[in-house]
Amino acid sequence: MSKELPLPALILHLSRDQARLYERHVGMSQSRQMLLLELKQNGELSQAELVQRLGMEGTLVTRFVKQMEGSGLLTRRSDPHDNRFTLVTLTPAGEQIARQMADFTHMLEAQILEGLDEEMRVTIRQGLEQIYEKYEQLTAADPTA
C-alpha cells in the first residue's frame, strides 16, 4: 500500500480488512457481530435499546435479531413490565461465539503488535484513541452522519 494514502483512506482500509478477518473467523457480518457484542457487554437489552446503541435502522436490527434467534444465538421475549418492548439476550451458543470473538481479538492484537516495543505500542494506542475521539466529535457534530 502506498505511503501517500491519506489517513482517512488508511483507516477505511484497516476497518474493511479487520471486518473481513472477523467475518472469516466468526462467520457472521460485522453488524451482527456488533449486535452480539452489545448483548455480551450489557446483558439483556430491548430491541429499541439495540437500535439506539448500534445506530442502525430498526428494521435491520429486527431482521438480524430474528435471523440470529433462528440460528440459536439469541432469544427474544416480551418485556414483562411493558409488552410493547421485546427483550433480547444471548443463548449459551451466542455466549460461545462472543468468547471466540474475544479470543480472536487477543490473538489478532498480539499479531499486529508483534515486534513493536512497549513505547511504540503505547504511542500507537494513544494516537488511535485520539483519532477515535476526533471521529466521535465529527459524527456528533454532523447530523447526517
C-alpha positions as a printed NumPy array, in Angstrom:
array([[  0.   ,   0.   ,   0.   ],
       [  1.239,   3.448,  -0.861],
       [  2.727,   5.594,   1.899],
       [  0.909,   8.513,   0.269],
       [ -2.513,   7.191,   1.245],
       [ -4.411,   9.857,   3.234],
       [ -5.103,   8.895,   6.846],
       [ -8.923,   8.644,   6.437],
       [ -8.411,   6.271,   3.49 ],
       [ -5.927,   4.204,   5.507],
       [ -8.427,   3.968,   8.376],
       [-11.119,   2.888,   5.923],
       [ -8.863,   0.151,   4.509],
       [ -7.92 ,  -1.046,   8.003],
       [-11.56 ,  -1.152,   9.058],
       [-12.574,  -3.084,   5.95 ],
       [ -9.725,  -5.576,   6.32 ],
       [-10.462,  -6.102,  10.005],
       [-14.154,  -6.688,   9.252],
       [-13.147,  -9.31 ,   6.669],
       [-10.843, -11.073,   9.133],
       [-13.545, -11.237,  11.789],
       [-16.197, -12.303,   9.297],
       [-13.952, -15.101,   8.054],
       [-13.1  , -16.22 ,  11.591],
       [-16.52 , -15.823,  13.22 ],
       [-18.721, -16.48 ,  10.209],
       [-21.029, -13.5  ,  10.555],
       [-21.165,  -9.931,   9.314],
       [-19.682,  -7.038,  11.241],
       [-23.162,  -5.666,  12.007],
       [-24.261,  -8.965,  13.55 ],
       [-21.007,  -9.152,  15.496],
       [-21.647,  -5.669,  16.883],
       [-25.138,  -6.721,  17.977],
       [-23.767,  -9.833,  19.65 ],
       [-21.044,  -7.854,  21.456],
       [-23.547,  -5.25 ,  22.645],
       [-25.556,  -8.019,  24.302],
       [-22.412,  -9.645,  25.706],
       [-21.291,  -6.368,  27.28 ],
       [-24.692,  -5.221,  28.549],
       [-26.775,  -8.333,  29.08 ],
       [-30.431,  -8.345,  28.126],
       [-31.498,  -5.298,  26.11 ],
       [-34.654,  -4.236,  24.346],
       [-34.601,  -4.101,  20.569],
       [-35.171,  -0.342,  20.881],
       [-32.004,  -0.062,  23.   ],
       [-30.085,  -2.099,  20.427],
       [-31.245,   0.236,  17.653],
       [-30.047,   3.248,  19.63 ],
       [-26.728,   1.741,  20.758],
       [-25.825,   0.335,  17.345],
       [-27.02 ,   3.316,  15.334],
       [-28.858,   1.04 ,  12.904],
       [-32.326,   1.171,  11.391],
       [-34.95 ,  -0.622,  13.462],
       [-35.977,  -2.876,  10.592],
       [-32.38 ,  -4.005,  10.16 ],
       [-31.946,  -4.794,  13.863],
       [-35.262,  -6.681,  13.836],
       [-34.13 ,  -8.745,  10.845],
       [-30.745,  -9.515,  12.45 ],
       [-32.367, -10.481,  15.757],
       [-34.825, -12.834,  14.027],
       [-32.051, -14.44 ,  11.962],
       [-29.747, -14.813,  14.951],
       [-32.608, -16.224,  17.019],
       [-33.22 , -18.742,  14.232],
       [-29.535, -19.686,  14.414],
       [-29.824, -20.279,  18.155],
       [-27.624, -17.334,  19.183],
       [-30.321, -15.142,  20.779],
       [-33.665, -15.397,  22.489],
       [-36.469, -12.843,  22.462],
       [-39.26 , -12.306,  24.955],
       [-41.818,  -9.632,  25.72 ],
       [-40.834,  -7.136,  28.397],
       [-42.92 ,  -8.165,  31.446],
       [-43.186,  -4.501,  32.509],
       [-44.17 ,  -3.156,  29.088],
       [-45.259,  -5.649,  26.442],
       [-44.673,  -3.073,  23.694],
       [-40.961,  -3.898,  24.   ],
       [-39.097,  -7.046,  23.06 ],
       [-36.116,  -8.047,  25.192],
       [-33.165,  -9.814,  23.594],
       [-30.499, -11.908,  25.298],
       [-27.688, -14.251,  24.277],
       [-28.098, -18.005,  24.422],
       [-25.2  , -20.224,  25.515],
       [-24.34 , -20.62 ,  21.804],
       [-24.27 , -16.82 ,  21.445],
       [-22.05 , -16.575,  24.525],
       [-19.691, -19.111,  22.94 ],
       [-19.427, -17.055,  19.734],
       [-18.724, -13.947,  21.846],
       [-15.913, -15.817,  23.632],
       [-14.48 , -16.915,  20.274],
       [-14.549, -13.302,  19.129],
       [-12.74 , -12.18 ,  22.298],
       [-10.095, -14.889,  21.88 ],
       [ -9.625, -13.912,  18.237],
       [ -9.313, -10.252,  19.24 ],
       [ -6.493, -11.042,  21.679],
       [ -4.674, -13.183,  19.116],
       [ -5.078, -10.541,  16.401],
       [ -3.796,  -7.767,  18.662],
       [ -0.746,  -9.849,  19.57 ],
       [ -0.011, -10.465,  15.883],
       [ -0.484,  -6.804,  14.953],
       [  1.818,  -5.573,  17.71 ],
       [  4.422,  -8.321,  17.338],
       [  7.917,  -6.874,  17.051],
       [  6.964,  -3.45 ,  18.424],
       [  8.483,  -2.28 ,  21.689],
       [  6.276,  -1.168,  24.582],
       [  6.83 ,   2.534,  23.92 ],
       [  5.644,   2.163,  20.325],
       [  2.623,   0.125,  21.455],
       [  1.62 ,   2.855,  23.922],
       [  2.143,   5.575,  21.303],
       [  0.016,   3.713,  18.746],
       [ -2.793,   3.134,  21.261],
       [ -2.785,   6.773,  22.382],
       [ -2.789,   8.013,  18.796],
       [ -5.637,   5.712,  17.806],
       [ -7.664,   6.743,  20.864],
       [ -7.209,  10.412,  19.931],
       [ -8.258,   9.71 ,  16.342],
       [-11.289,   7.783,  17.618],
       [-12.291,  10.724,  19.832],
       [-11.98 ,  13.102,  16.868],
       [-14.195,  10.868,  14.745],
       [-16.773,  10.753,  17.563],
       [-16.736,  14.561,  17.741],
       [-17.129,  14.854,  13.979],
       [-20.035,  12.418,  13.819],
       [-21.745,  14.07 ,  16.812],
       [-21.435,  17.476,  15.131],
       [-22.776,  16.216,  11.784],
       [-26.495,  15.378,  11.984],
       [-26.294,  13.487,   8.679],
       [-23.619,  11.064,   9.963]])
